[in-house]
Amino acid sequence: MVTCHCEEQNVSRTEIAERLHEIQGKKCFICGRPIDLNSGDWQIDHIVPRAAGGKDEPQNFALTHEICNKKKLDSDLRVARCMFKYEEMKEKYGKRGFNHPNLGDFLEEFGGAKYPLKISKINDEIEYEFWHISTIKSDKSNLYKDALSGLNYSFISLPIEYIYHDDRINPRAIGSRVKGLIEEFLHGRPQLHVSLAWTKIEHGKAEVKVFDGQHKIAAQLLLGVREFPLRVFLVNNEKDLDLLLVTNTRAGTVLRQVAFDMSVQRFLGSQIYWEKIDQYRQLKGLEENDLSFSEKDLITFFKGEHRELKKYIIDDVRTYVIHSPENKLKDYIEFGGRAAEKPLSYSTIEKTFFTFFINKEPLETPLSYKLEVGENPRQLEKEQLIKLMNMFAEEILIGKYDVDIGSAKIEEKLRKGENIPDNHLRAIRLTREEVLYNILRYVRDCIKRYFLLAMGKSVEDKELFQYKFPEQLWGHIRKVIQNIANMPLWINRDTGLSSAIFGGKQSYDYWKTLFDTGKTPQGVAVLPKGLSLDELLT
Ligand SMILES: [Zn+2]
């Protein structure tokens, strides 16, 4: 809020507002939507806050909605404006993939990624044309050779219309740490590293795809920049591209030069897995879509890389399951490390659902085995895992967990007497890693027993999800989840219990003992008695 000295100069607050209203095109400085001065819903504020050296002069004033000013995400209105836009994009594009917009979404939002370059390679140079504008502009750049890899590259500066995002090599989303970069650029500090891209000339045209440095580009897009410097690798074939994919993946995993979230590492592993399948086909002279070989065959063939490959196979299952559009649980998973709004972290999913139910051993059946009749073991594993996760989402989270309350410090808030709704409290307690892990033990036992008693089949734990579950079994699983979720323990507000059991993170064994006996390892009775599968099924 501005409390300025203008009124002494006989300029009223309303007059300033009217002037700003005109200058800003009748729109709010933060959200960009129209402001109605008669509504009274407006405020005048300093663009650069006084505390940061902003002057108390009309040039430093802006008109905003009252609500936008109240909710602003930074005291510097220019940053607040960028972050408003970012939040808006999170809402618009964040529903899929990694729950945040990626560079492709940013480019789309700002009118980029529209045209391939018209390009030709002449000796040690590339010549390219910006052809979508009325006066065609052409330019050329030196082509260099990377000394050890032999890859060709060039340095060019491109308007965003000619920049695409490669979400395959770099699927990472734009996280809220983009704010730090916005502040840097806003203070006139230059971009230090050049973003990386690759392109392949086909019929005189080339789409330039960025695979590194997307946060820098996103931050500057938000600040109105529309042209970016790039180091562009000129790729000749699949092998070159594969090299970039592997290099970038290693930079973020083995070498840890870039901080890749675990789910991003898995995604890249899955990409490399499919690259390996392609290589295998080529070297064996197989058709493009051939799936007549097994995971075991691949491992035997790529002997030198068998350990990595084994991991990539599992990465592919994890990635499929977690990014499936059918997966209802993923809306409740925080992919970028610490969870605050969302109850689950990606790492919890790996330690629970994936640890229990993904078979880590490579299969000997062909990848195409019974795929058409819906009985391929890997495919069943993926689809049934999604179905199980959906059941948890339906019984515990959807319409029950309140994002606005969030998951941070819930037990503390509860002990201070804050009003936490039952459904929300239950959802938070049931999705604790150690609790979830132990619930899944009962789910696993329920499945095993069904196979044994109803189908006369003894199945190893790791293979359970690779057999098709009859509808009746799904009914049993749901019953188990419902019965556990309905236990009064999850909504018990006793402060002693809250701090003893839910205070800090407990071990898996702590909860195993509690579920098995009804008592904590210290002997404190929490449940009337231990849980039994028989009772959980009624
Ligand atoms: Zn506004």
mmCIF file of C-alpha atoms and ligand atoms in Angstrom, residues 27-35 63-69 84, ligand 1:
data_model
loop_
_atom_site.group_PDB
_atom_site.id
_atom_site.type_symbol
_atom_site.label_atom_id
_atom_site.label_comp_id
_atom_site.label_asym_id
_atom_site.label_seq_id
_atom_site.Cartn_x
_atom_site.Cartn_y
_atom_site.Cartn_z
ATOM 1 C CA LYS A 27 -5.475 -3.794 -16.271
ATOM 2 C CA CYS A 28 -4.082 -5.069 -12.993
ATOM 3 C CA PHE A 29 -0.282 -4.929 -12.838
ATOM 4 C CA ILE A 30 -0.089 -8.421 -11.312
ATOM 5 C CA CYS A 31 -2.753 -10.568 -12.962
ATOM 6 C CA GLY A 32 -3.285 -8.590 -16.172
ATOM 7 C CA ARG A 33 -7.074 -8.729 -15.904
ATOM 8 C CA PRO A 34 -9.276 -5.612 -16.165
ATOM 9 C CA ILE A 35 -9.755 -3.374 -13.150
ATOM 10 C CA LEU A 63 -2.371 -0.313 -9.755
ATOM 11 C CA THR A 64 -3.494 -3.785 -8.732
ATOM 12 C CA HIS A 65 -6.586 -5.603 -7.588
ATOM 13 C CA GLU A 66 -6.847 -5.650 -3.833
ATOM 14 C CA ILE A 67 -6.905 -9.450 -3.780
ATOM 15 C CA CYS A 68 -3.919 -9.753 -6.134
ATOM 16 C CA ASN A 69 -1.921 -7.443 -3.926
ATOM 17 C CA PHE A 84 1.313 -15.110 -10.848
HETATM 18 ZN ZN ZN B 1 -5.282 -8.583 -10.458
#
